[in-house]
Structure formats: C-alpha cells, structure tokens
Coordinates of C-alpha atoms and ligand atoms in Angstrom, one line a residue:
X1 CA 21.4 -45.1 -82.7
X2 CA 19.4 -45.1 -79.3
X3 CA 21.7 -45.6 -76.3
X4 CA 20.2 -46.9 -73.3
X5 CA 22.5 -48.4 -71.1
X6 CA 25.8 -49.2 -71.9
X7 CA 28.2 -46.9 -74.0
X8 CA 30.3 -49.7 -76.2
X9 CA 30.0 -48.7 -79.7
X10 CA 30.8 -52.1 -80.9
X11 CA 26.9 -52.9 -79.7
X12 CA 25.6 -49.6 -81.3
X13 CA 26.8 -51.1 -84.6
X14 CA 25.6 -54.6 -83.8
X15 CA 22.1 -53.5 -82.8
X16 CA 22.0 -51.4 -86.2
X17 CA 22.5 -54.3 -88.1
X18 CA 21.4 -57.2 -86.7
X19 CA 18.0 -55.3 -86.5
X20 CA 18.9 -53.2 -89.7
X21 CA 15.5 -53.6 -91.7
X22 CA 13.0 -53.1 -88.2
X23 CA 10.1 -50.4 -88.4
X24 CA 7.1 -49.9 -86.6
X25 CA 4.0 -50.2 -88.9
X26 CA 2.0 -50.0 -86.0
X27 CA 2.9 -45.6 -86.0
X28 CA 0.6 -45.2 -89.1
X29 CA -2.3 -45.7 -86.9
X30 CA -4.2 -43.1 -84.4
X31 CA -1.7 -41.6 -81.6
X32 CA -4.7 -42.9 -78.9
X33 CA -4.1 -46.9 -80.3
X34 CA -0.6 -46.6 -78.4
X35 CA 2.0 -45.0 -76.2
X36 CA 5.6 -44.4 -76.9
X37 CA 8.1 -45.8 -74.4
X38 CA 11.5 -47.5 -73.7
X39 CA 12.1 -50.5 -72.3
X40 CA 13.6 -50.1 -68.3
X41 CA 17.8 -50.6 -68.4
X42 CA 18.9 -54.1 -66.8
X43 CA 22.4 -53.7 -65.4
X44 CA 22.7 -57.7 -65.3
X45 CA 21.1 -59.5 -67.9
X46 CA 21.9 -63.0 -68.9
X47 CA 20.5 -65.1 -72.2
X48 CA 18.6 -67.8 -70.9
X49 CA 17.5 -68.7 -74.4
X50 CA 17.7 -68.3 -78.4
X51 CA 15.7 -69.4 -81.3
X52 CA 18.2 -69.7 -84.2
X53 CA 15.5 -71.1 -86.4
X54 CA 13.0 -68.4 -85.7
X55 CA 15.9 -65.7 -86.4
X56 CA 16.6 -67.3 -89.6
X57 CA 12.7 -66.9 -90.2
X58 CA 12.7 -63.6 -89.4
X59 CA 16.0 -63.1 -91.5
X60 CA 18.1 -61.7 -88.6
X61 CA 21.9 -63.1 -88.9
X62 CA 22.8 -64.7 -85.2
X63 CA 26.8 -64.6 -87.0
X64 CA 26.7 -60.7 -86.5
X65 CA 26.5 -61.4 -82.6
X66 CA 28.3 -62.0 -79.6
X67 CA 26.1 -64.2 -77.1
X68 CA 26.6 -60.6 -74.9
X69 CA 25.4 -58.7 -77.6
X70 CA 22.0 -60.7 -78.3
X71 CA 21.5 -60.5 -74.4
X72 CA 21.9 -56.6 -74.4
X73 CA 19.4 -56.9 -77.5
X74 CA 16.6 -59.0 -75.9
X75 CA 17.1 -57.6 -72.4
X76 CA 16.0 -54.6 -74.2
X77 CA 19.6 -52.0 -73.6
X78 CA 19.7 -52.0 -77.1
X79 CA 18.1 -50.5 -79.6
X80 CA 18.7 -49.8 -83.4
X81 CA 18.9 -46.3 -84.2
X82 CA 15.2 -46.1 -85.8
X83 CA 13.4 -48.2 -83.4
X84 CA 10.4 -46.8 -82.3
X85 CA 8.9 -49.2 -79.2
X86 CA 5.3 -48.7 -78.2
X87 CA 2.8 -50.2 -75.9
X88 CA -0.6 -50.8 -77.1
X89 CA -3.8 -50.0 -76.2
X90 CA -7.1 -52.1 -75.7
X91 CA -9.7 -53.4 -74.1
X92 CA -11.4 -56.9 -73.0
X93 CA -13.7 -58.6 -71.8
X94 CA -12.2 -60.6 -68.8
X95 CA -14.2 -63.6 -67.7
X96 CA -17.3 -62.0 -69.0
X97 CA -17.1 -58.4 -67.8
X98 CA -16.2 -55.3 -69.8
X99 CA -12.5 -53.9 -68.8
X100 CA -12.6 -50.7 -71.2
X101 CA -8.7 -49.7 -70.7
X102 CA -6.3 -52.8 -70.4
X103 CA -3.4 -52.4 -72.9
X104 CA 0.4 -54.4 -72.7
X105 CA 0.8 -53.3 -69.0
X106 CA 4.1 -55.5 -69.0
X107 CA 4.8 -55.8 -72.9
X108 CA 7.1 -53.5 -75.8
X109 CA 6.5 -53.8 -78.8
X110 CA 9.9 -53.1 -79.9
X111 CA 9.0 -53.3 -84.0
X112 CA 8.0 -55.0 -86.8
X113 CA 10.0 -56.8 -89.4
X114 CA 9.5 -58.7 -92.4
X115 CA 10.1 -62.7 -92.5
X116 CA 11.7 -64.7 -95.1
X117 CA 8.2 -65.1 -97.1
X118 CA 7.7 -61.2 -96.8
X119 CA 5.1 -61.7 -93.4
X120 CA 5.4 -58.7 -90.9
X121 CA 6.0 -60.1 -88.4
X122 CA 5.9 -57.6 -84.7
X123 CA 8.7 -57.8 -81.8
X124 CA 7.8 -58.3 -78.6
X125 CA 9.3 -57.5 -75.0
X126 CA 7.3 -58.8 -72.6
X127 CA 8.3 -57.7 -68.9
X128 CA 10.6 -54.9 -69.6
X129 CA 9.2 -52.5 -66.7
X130 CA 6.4 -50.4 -66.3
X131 CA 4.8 -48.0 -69.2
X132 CA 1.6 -46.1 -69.4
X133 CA -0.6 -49.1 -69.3
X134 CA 0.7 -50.8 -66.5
X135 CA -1.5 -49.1 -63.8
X136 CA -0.7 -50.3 -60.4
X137 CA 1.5 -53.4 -62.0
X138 CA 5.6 -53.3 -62.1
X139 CA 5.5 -54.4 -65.9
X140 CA 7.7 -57.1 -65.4
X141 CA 7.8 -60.9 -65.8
X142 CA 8.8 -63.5 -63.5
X143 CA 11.0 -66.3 -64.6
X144 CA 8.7 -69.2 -64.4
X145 CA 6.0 -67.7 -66.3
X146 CA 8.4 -66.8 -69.0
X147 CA 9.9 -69.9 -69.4
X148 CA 6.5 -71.3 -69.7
X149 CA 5.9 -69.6 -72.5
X150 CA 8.6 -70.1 -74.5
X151 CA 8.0 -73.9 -73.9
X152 CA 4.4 -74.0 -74.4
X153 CA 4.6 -71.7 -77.6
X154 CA 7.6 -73.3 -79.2
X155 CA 5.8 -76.7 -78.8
X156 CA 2.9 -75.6 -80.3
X157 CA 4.3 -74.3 -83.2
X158 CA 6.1 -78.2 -83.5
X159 CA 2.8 -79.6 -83.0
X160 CA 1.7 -77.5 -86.1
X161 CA -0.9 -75.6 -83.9
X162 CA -0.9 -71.5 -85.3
X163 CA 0.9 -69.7 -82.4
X164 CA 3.1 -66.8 -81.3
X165 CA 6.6 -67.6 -80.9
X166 CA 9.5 -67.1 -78.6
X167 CA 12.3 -65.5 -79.9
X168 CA 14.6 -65.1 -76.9
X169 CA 14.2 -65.5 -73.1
X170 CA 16.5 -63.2 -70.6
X171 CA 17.4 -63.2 -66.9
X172 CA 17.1 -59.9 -65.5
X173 CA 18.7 -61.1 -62.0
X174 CA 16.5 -58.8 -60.7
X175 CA 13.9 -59.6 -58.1
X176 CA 10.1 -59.5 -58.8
X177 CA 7.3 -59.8 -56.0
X178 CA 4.3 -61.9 -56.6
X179 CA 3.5 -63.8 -53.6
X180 CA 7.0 -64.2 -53.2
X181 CA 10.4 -62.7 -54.0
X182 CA 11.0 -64.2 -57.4
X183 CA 13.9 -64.1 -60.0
X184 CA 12.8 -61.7 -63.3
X185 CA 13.1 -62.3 -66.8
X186 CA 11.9 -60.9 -70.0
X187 CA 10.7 -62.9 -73.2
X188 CA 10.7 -61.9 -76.9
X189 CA 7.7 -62.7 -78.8
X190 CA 7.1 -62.9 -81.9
X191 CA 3.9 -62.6 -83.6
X192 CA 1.7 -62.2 -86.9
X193 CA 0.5 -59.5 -85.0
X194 CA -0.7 -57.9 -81.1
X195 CA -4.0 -57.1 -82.8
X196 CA -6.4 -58.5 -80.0
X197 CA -10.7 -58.8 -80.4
X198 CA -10.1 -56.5 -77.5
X199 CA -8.1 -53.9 -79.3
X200 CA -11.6 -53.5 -81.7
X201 CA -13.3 -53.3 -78.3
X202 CA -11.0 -50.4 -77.6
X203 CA -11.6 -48.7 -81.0
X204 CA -15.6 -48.9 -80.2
X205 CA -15.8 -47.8 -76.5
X206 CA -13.3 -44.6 -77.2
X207 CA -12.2 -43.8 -80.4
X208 CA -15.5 -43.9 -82.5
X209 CA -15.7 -44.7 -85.8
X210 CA -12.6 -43.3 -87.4
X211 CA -10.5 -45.2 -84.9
X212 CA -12.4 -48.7 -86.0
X213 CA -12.0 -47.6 -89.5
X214 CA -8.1 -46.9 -89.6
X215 CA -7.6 -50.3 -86.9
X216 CA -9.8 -52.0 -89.3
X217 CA -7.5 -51.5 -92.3
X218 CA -4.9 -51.9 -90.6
X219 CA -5.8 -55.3 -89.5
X220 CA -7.3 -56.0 -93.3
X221 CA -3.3 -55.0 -94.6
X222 CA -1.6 -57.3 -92.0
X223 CA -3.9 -60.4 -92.4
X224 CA -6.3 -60.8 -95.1
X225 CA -4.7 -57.8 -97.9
X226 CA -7.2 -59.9 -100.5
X227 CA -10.0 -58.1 -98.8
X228 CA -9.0 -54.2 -99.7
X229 CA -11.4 -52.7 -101.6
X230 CA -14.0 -55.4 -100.8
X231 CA -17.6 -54.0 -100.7
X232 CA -18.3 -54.6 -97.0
X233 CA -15.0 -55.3 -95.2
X234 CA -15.6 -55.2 -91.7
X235 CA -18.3 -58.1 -92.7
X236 CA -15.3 -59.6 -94.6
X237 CA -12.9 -59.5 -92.1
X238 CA -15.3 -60.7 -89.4
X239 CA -15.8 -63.5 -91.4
X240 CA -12.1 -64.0 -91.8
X241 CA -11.8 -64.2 -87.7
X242 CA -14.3 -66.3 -87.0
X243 CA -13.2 -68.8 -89.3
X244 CA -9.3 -68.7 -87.9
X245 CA -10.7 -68.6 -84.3
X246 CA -12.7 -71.7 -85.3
X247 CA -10.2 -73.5 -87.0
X248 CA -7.3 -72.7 -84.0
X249 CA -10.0 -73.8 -81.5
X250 CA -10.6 -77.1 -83.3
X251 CA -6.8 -77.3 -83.4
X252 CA -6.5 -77.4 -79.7
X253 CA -9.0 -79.6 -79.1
X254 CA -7.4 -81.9 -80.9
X255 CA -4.1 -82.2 -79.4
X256 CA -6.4 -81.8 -76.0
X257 CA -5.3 -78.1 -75.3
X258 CA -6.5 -75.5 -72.7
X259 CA -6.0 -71.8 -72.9
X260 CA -7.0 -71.0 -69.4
X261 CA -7.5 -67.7 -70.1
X262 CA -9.8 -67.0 -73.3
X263 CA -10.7 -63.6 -72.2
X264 CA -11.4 -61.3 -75.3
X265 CA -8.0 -59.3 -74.6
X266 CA -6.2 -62.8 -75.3
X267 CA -7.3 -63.4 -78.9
X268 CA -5.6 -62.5 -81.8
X269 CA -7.4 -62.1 -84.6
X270 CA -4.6 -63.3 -86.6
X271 CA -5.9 -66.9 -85.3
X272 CA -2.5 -67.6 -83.7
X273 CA -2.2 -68.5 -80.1
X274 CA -1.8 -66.3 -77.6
X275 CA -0.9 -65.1 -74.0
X276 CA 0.1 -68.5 -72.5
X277 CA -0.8 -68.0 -68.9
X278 CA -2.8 -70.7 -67.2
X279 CA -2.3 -73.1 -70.0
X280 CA -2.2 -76.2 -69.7
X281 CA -2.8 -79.8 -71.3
X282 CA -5.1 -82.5 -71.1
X283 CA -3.5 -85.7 -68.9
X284 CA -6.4 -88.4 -68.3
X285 CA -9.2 -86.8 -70.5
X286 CA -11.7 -84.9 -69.0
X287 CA -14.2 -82.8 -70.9
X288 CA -14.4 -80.3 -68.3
X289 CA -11.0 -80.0 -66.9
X290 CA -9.8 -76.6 -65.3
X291 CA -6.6 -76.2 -63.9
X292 CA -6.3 -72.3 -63.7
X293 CA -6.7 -71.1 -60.2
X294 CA -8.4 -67.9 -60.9
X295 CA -11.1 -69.8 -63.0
X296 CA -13.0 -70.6 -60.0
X297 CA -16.3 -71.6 -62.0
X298 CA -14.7 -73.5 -65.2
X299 CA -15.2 -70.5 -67.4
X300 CA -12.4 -71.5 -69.7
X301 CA -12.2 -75.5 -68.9
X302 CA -11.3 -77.5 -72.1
X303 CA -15.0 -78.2 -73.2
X304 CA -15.8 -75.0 -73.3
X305 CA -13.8 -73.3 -75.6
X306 CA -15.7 -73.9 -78.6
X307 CA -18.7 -72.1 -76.9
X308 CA -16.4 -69.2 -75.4
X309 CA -14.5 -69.2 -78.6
X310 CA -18.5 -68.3 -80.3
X311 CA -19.1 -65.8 -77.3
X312 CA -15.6 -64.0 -77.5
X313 CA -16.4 -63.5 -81.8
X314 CA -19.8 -62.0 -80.6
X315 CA -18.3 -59.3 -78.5
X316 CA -15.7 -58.8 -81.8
X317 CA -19.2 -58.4 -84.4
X318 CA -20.6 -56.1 -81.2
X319 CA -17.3 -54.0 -81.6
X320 CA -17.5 -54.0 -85.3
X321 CA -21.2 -53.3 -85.6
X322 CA -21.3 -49.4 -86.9
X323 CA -19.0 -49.8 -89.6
X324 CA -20.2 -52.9 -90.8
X325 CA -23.5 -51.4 -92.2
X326 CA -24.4 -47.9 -92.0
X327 CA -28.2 -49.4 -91.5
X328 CA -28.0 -50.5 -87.8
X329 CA -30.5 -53.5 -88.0
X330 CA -28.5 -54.5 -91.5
X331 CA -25.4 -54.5 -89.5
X332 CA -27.2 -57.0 -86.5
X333 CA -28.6 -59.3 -89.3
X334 CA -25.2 -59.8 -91.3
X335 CA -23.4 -59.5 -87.9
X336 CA -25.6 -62.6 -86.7
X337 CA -25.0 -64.3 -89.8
X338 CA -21.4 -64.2 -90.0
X339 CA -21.6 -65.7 -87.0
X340 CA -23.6 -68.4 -87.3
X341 CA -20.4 -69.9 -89.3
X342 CA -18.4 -70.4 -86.4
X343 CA -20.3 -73.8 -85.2
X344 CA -20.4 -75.4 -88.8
X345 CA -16.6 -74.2 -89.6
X346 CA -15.6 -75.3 -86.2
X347 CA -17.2 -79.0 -86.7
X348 CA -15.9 -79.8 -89.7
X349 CA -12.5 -78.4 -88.8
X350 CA -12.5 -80.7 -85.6
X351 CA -14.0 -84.0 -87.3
X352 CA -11.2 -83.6 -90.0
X353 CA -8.3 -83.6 -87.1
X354 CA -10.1 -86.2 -85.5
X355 CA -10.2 -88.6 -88.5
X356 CA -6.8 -87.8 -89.2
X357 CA -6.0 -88.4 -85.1
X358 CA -8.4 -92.5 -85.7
X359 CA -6.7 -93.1 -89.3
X360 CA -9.7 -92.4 -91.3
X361 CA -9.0 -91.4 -95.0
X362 CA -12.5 -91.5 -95.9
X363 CA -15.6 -89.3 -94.6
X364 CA -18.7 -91.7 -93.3
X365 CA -21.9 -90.8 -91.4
X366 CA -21.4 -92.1 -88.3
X367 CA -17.5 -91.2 -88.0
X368 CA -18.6 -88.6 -85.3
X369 CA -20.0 -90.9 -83.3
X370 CA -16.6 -92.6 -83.2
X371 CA -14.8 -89.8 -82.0
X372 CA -17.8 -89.0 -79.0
X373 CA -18.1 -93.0 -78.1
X374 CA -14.0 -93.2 -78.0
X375 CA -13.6 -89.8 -75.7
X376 CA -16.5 -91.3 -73.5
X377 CA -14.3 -94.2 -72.8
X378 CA -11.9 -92.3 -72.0
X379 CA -13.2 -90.2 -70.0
X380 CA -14.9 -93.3 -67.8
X381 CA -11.9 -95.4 -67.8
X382 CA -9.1 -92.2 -67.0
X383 CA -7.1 -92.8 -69.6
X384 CA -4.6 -90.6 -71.2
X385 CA -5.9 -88.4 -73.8
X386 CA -2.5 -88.0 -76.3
X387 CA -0.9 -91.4 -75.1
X388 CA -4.5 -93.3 -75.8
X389 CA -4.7 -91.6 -79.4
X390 CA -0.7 -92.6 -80.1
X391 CA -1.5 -96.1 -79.0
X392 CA -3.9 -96.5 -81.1
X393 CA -1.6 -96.2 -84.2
X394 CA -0.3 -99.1 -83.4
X395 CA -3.7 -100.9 -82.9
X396 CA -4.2 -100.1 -86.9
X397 CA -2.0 -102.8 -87.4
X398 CA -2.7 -105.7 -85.2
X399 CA -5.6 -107.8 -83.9
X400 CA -4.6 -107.6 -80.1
X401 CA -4.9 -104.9 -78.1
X402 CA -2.7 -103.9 -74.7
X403 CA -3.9 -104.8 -71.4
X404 CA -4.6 -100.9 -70.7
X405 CA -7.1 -100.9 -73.7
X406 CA -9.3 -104.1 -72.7
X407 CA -11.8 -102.0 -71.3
X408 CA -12.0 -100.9 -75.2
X409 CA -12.4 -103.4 -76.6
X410 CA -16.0 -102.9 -77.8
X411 CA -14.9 -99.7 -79.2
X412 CA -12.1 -101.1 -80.9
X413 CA -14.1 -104.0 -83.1
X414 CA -16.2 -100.9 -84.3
X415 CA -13.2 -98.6 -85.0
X416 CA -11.5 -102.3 -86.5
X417 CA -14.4 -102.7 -88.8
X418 CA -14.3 -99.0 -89.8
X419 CA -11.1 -99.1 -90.9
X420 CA -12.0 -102.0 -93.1
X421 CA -14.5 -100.0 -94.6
X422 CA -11.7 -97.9 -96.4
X423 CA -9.4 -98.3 -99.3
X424 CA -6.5 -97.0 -97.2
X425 CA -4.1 -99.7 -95.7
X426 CA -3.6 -100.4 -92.2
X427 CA -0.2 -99.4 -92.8
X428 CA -1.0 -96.5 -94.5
X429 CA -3.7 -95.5 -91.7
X430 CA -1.1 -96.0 -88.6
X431 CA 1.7 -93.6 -90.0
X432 CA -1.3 -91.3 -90.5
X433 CA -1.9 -91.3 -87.1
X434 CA 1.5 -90.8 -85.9
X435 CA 1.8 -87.9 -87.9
X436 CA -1.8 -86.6 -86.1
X437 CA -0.8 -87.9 -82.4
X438 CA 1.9 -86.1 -81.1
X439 CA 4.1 -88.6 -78.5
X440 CA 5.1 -85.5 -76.8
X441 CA 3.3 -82.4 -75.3
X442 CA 4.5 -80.1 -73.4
X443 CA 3.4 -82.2 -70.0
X444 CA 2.2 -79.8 -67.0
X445 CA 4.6 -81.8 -64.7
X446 CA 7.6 -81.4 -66.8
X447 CA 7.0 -78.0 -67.0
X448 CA 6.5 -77.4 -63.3
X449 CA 9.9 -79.4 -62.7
X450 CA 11.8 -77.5 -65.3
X451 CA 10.7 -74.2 -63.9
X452 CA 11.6 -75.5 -60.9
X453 CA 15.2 -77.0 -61.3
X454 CA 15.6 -73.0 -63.2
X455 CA 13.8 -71.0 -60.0
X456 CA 15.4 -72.6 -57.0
X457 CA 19.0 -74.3 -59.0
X458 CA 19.8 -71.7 -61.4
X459 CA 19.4 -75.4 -63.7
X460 CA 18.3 -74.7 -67.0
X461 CA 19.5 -78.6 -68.3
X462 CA 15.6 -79.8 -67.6
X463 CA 14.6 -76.9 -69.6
X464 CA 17.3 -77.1 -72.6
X465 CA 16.1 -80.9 -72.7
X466 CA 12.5 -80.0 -73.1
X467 CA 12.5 -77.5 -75.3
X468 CA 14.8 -80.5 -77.3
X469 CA 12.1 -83.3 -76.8
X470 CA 9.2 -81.2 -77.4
X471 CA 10.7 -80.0 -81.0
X472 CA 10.1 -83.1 -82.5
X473 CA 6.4 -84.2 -80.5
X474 CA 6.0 -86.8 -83.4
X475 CA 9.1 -88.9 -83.9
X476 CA 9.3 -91.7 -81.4
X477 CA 12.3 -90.3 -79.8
X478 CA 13.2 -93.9 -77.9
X479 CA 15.5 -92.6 -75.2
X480 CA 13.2 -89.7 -74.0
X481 CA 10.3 -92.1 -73.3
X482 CA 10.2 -90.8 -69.6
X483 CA 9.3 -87.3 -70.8
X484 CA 5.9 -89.1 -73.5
X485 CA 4.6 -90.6 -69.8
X486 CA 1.8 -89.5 -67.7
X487 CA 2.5 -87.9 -64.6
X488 CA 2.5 -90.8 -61.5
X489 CA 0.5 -89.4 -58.3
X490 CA 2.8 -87.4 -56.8
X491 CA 3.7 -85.6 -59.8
X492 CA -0.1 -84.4 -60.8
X493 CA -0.1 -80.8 -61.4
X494 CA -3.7 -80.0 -59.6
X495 CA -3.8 -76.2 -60.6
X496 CA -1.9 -73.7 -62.9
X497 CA -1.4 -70.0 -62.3
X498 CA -1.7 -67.0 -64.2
X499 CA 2.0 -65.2 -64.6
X500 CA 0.6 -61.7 -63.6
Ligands
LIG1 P1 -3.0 -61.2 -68.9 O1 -3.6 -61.9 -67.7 O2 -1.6 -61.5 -69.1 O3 -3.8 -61.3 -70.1 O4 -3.0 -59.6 -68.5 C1 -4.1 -58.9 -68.3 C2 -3.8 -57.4 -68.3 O5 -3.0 -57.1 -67.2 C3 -3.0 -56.9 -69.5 O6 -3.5 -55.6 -69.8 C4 -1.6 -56.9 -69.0 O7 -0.8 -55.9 -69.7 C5 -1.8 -56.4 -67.5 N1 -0.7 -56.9 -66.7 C6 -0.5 -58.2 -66.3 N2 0.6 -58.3 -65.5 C7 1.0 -57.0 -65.4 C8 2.1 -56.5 -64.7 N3 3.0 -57.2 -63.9 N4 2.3 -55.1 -64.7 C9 1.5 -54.4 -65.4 N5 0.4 -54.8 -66.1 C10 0.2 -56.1 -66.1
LIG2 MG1 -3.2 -60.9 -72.0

C-alpha cells in the first residue's frame, strides 16, 4: 500500500479494497507513451460530489467507505497498494496547427478497471498538480471548470449522448490563479479510454512505426477486439473512428450541442465525449453560434463540426498512413477512401435523430427538407432550439398551434400532412418525440449561476439541484419548469471560457 499523506491504516485498508481489482493496462505499452507520477498531497480536501450509480457501474462498493475516506480517495492521498498512476503523452492539432508534445499537463490517470459488463474502463484525476507534461502550467483545476464538467458530462450521458463520465468532484481549498485567485478542485473521470487522434499524432511525429504499431493494438484490444487479426487493421480501425466520430457528431447536433474545442487532442477515438471546456448549448438556434472566447474566428461554432469533425479524422488517416499500407500511394488511396464515409455515415446518422426528434416513423424523400426548412424558421424567428423541438410533441396531437409558433404555421401544415402520410399514430408519434427532445439541457445560464452560488457562497444546493433535474432531461418534471426555460436578457450567457 502506497502512502501519500496521511498515516491512518484504516484508509490503507479502504483504498485496497474499495479499489481492490485496479491495474494499469496502459504499462504494456512503450515507456515514451507516458510518465510515471503521483498525484500532489492535499492537506484539506472536501467531497463536493459522488456518482453512486457510476460506482455501481464500475463495480466499486460505496458501503466500504466513510464520506472521509472516498474524499482521501478522489483527492488523490490514497492509493491502493498496486496502483500505478501515469500521465500520458500526445500530440494535437490545436485550432489547425501542429502542437507535437501536449500530453495530460493537469490529468492522472490513476488506473483502469473493469465495469459490470467486463468494459475497461480508465481513472481519471484531473487537476492533481503538476507532472512532466504540464510545462509552464500548475496542473491543477479550478472549481468552476470542474464543476462544469461533471454537469455537462453527467447530462450527456442522461441525454444518451456517448460521453466520459464524472465519477467524483473534490475541493482542494487550495487557491489556483487564473485571472484571479480561485478556489481548486479536482474531478474524477471516467472513460472508455484517454486514447486521443492526437495520441496517434504522437506515435507518428516521435515514436516511428513500432510506437503506432503497439498504440494501434492497443487501441484495437480496448475498442473494436473483433478487428485482431484482421488483414489491414489500421484501415479497420480507421474506419471504426470515423464512423463513432460521425455518429457522436450527428448526436450533438441533434440535441444542439457545441464542443468549443474540437482540437485533435480533444477526440477520443472511443467516440465518447470529451474534454468539456468551452462547451456549451444551443439557446435560440443559430447555425453558426460560438460562445468560446478563445475561438475568435468560429473555428468550432455549432455548424461546423461536421466539417471539423471530417478534418480532425484526416489528420488521424495522416497519422496512421505508414502502417496502413506498406505501399505509400495504397495507403493515400484507402486512407482517402475510408474517409469519404464520414459525410454519408454522418447524414444518415443525423436524419435518423432528426426524424426521431419530428415524429417520423417512416423514411420519405423530402424528410430532409423538413428538418432544413424547420431549422430555417428557427433560425429567422429566434426561437429556442430544444424548447421548439419539445413543443412540437405536443403539436402531433392537436390542430392549433401556440401563439409562439404562428410564425410556423406554413411549416407546420407540411410537417401536419407528413405525419398523415404514416401508419404511426399521432399518439404514437408525440411520445416519440418526447423521448427524442430532451425538456432539459444542461442550460449555459444555469450553469454559470451554479458555479457561481459554489465560487463566491460555498452553495452547492443550485448545483445538487441540477445535477438532479438534468438526470432525467426527458420526463416533464412539472415543478422544475424554471430550470426547461430559456434564459431572459439579463441572464444570456454571451461567451464561455476554456478551464485552462
Ligand atoms: P485543453 O485545453 O484542456 O484541451 O488542454 C490543452 C493542453 O494544455 C493539454 O495538454 C493539457 O494537459 C494542458 N493544460 C491545460 N491546463 C493546464 C494546466 N493548468 N497545467 C498544465 N497543463 C495544462
Ligand atoms: Mg484537452
């Protein structure tokens, strides 16, 4: 057992077994992919936040713990006996230029387990103090950023949108300075895995071939194990990516979703969600919103994350090219077509959300149109992209429409008549779209206030409530209606910021 900071052998014992079964199935890989390192002692941590559910997931017994001994856990003091933590190393491409050494400046990976259906799953402290990677950067986390995360992620995962989760969240009550003094914290994350397009970019700029090769099947054991012994499996797994990225890209379309920060270090190639910095979502829809403050020229605004999804895979192929085919211009040609999947798999994953999201049971020509003439509407009369879609579901089943949609009303006789043209019932059609149009998202107001009430109140009630609400984005939830509402003026959140 690992001692870092305190020396109670009751936690020795609890960290050994609530953490019995972690490894590190990262060690098997090159010593250059990563640096070993312990997380910084904090003398004064406090739990902020604990998934239960997750840790049932993960098959880690809460019952074992005190609330003291899960904070000594996440906080990172400690340690079960075999643990191994590591930082890794990669590259990527931030807002189109070539970083070659990046790596989790501020992040532990503390392990890997195994879930309840056998997944590895990797353990993540992110903002437990400086480590190789962290160049001129303290490694830490503030506590807004953190608490962000864990409300962004956690409702993503509720609105069924693939996605890292958030395991724990701890107060360091220590300071961190950004602009400002701010209070610390450090968040647990848990993931499919940290494997990034930028890690391959890694592989390729410094650790040749034999690096890519052993990343390569690594990544094929993790996430697509059908592929081992496959003919060409870089091709394969490329493949494999650019149909997740497509299919998670589609996904946040849909529920009007913006990374803010689709650099190539901040996609997974397990096609979960990742890195919630500048996030944020869709109010009045707006195909080219940008709220991130360092995204000066709408790199990553929401229309453009199909296309950056397309360019971000293309730097992945670029990485991949040598052991894809041994025959150079083979390797461009298969490369290229791989990736001339990724428009096709993205449309048809985003039409099927959208009929889903306008009741449709049936595929017609003409049911894309639908979609592009609705989102124009929209767009022109500032309506509210997740409200407008939940409204709807009510529309199914009437004749009338609410004052707010008159300006519609065009639309709505041809939407009307389409949903005439199907065997489905109106009935059956509006609980379809409840079930595709969330009431709740994790609003950029409501965050801002609960990060606030946290930061200046030490009041975590708007946050506990939140994280309550946003569990359950589908059901109707009556007496929470305040937190399903649109911002009013002086509430508009005009810009997000990165947590760095
Ligand atoms: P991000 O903007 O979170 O994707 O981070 C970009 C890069 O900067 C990653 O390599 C991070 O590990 C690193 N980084 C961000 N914040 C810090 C920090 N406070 N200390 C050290 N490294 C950091
Ligand atoms: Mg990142």
């Amino acid at each position: 057992m690992r001692q870092i900071v305190s020396d109670n052998v009751q936690h020795e014992t609890i960290a050994d077994r609530f953490l019995s079964q972690l490894g590190n199935a990262y060690l098997c890989l090159p010593e250059a992919c990563y640096a070993r390192h312990l997380p910084r002692p904090i003398a004064q941590a406090q739990l902020l936040y604990f998934n239960p559910a997750l840790a049932q997931e993960l098959k880690l017994d809460a019952n074992l713990c005190t609330r003291d001994d899960l904070t000594q856990i996440f906080c990172g003091n400690l340690l079960p006996k075999q643990a191994e933590p590591i930082a890794l190393a990669y590259a990527g491409h931030q807002f189109g230029y070539f970083n070659p050494r990046m790596g989790d400046g501020r992040a532990l990976l503390i392990g890997t387990l195994q879930d309840q259906w056998g997944q590895l799953r990797d353990l993540q402290l992110k903002g437990s103090g400086p480590n190789p990677f962290s160049k001129r950067g303290d490694g830490l986390a503030a506590l807004g950023p953190v608490l962000r995360e864990a409300i962004v992620s956690e409702a993503m995962q509720a609105l069924g949108v693939p996605t890292t989760r958030t395991l724990a969240a701890v107060a360091t009550n220590q300071t961190v300075y950004r602009e400002q003094p701010l209070p610390g914290a450090i968040l647990t994350r848990v993931a499919h895995s940290h494997i990034r397009i930028g890690t391959f970019e890694y592989c390729a700029a410094h650790g040749g071939e034999a690096m890519l090769k052993a990343y390569l099947d690594y990544a094929i054991t993790r996430h697509d194990p059908d592929l081992i012994g496959v003919e060409q499996p870089a091709l394969a797994f490329l493949s494999r990516v650019i149909e997740r990225q497509a299919k998670l890209i589609a996904h946040w379309m849909a529920i009007g979703f913006i990374h803010g920060v689709m650099n190539t270090d901040n996609m997974a190639v397990s096609g979960q969600t990742i890195d919630y910095g500048p996030c944020a979502f869709l109010d009045v829809y707006s195909h080219d919103k940008c709220f991130s403050s360092i995204d000066e020229q709408g790199r990553y605004a929401y229309g453009n994350q199909p296309q950056i999804g397309l360019w971000n895979l293309t730097r992945l192929a670029q990485a991949l090219l040598s052991v894809i085919n041994v025959d150079g211009e083979k390797a461009i040609e298969q490369a290229r077509a791989a990736l001339s999947q990724f428009q096709p798999l993205y449309e048809r994953a985003w039409l099927q959300h959208m009929r889903l999201k306008l009741g449709l049971s049936n595929e017609q020509d003409g049911d894309g149109q639908l979609v592009a003439d609705f989102l124009s509407a929209l767009e022109k009369h500032k309506l509210d992209f997740t409200l407008s879609f939940r409204d709807l579901a009510a529309m199914a089943v009437t004749q009338t429409i609410p004052a707010t949609y008159r300006p519609l009303q065009d639309w709505c006789d041809h939407w009307r008549a389409r949903l005439n043209n199907q065997t489905q019932k109106p009935e059956e059609s509006a609980m379809m779209m409840r079930n595709a149009n969330p009431r709740f998202i994790p609003r950029n107001h409501r965050i801002e206030q609960a990060i606030a009430a946290a930061v200046t109140h030490n009041d975590y009630s708007l946050f506990h409530t939140l994280m309550d609400v946003l569990s359950k984005p589908y059901e109707d939830q009556p007496d929470w209606a305040a937190y399903a509402a649109p911002p009013n003026a002086e509430e508009c959140v005009l810009m997000t910021f990165c947590g760095t």
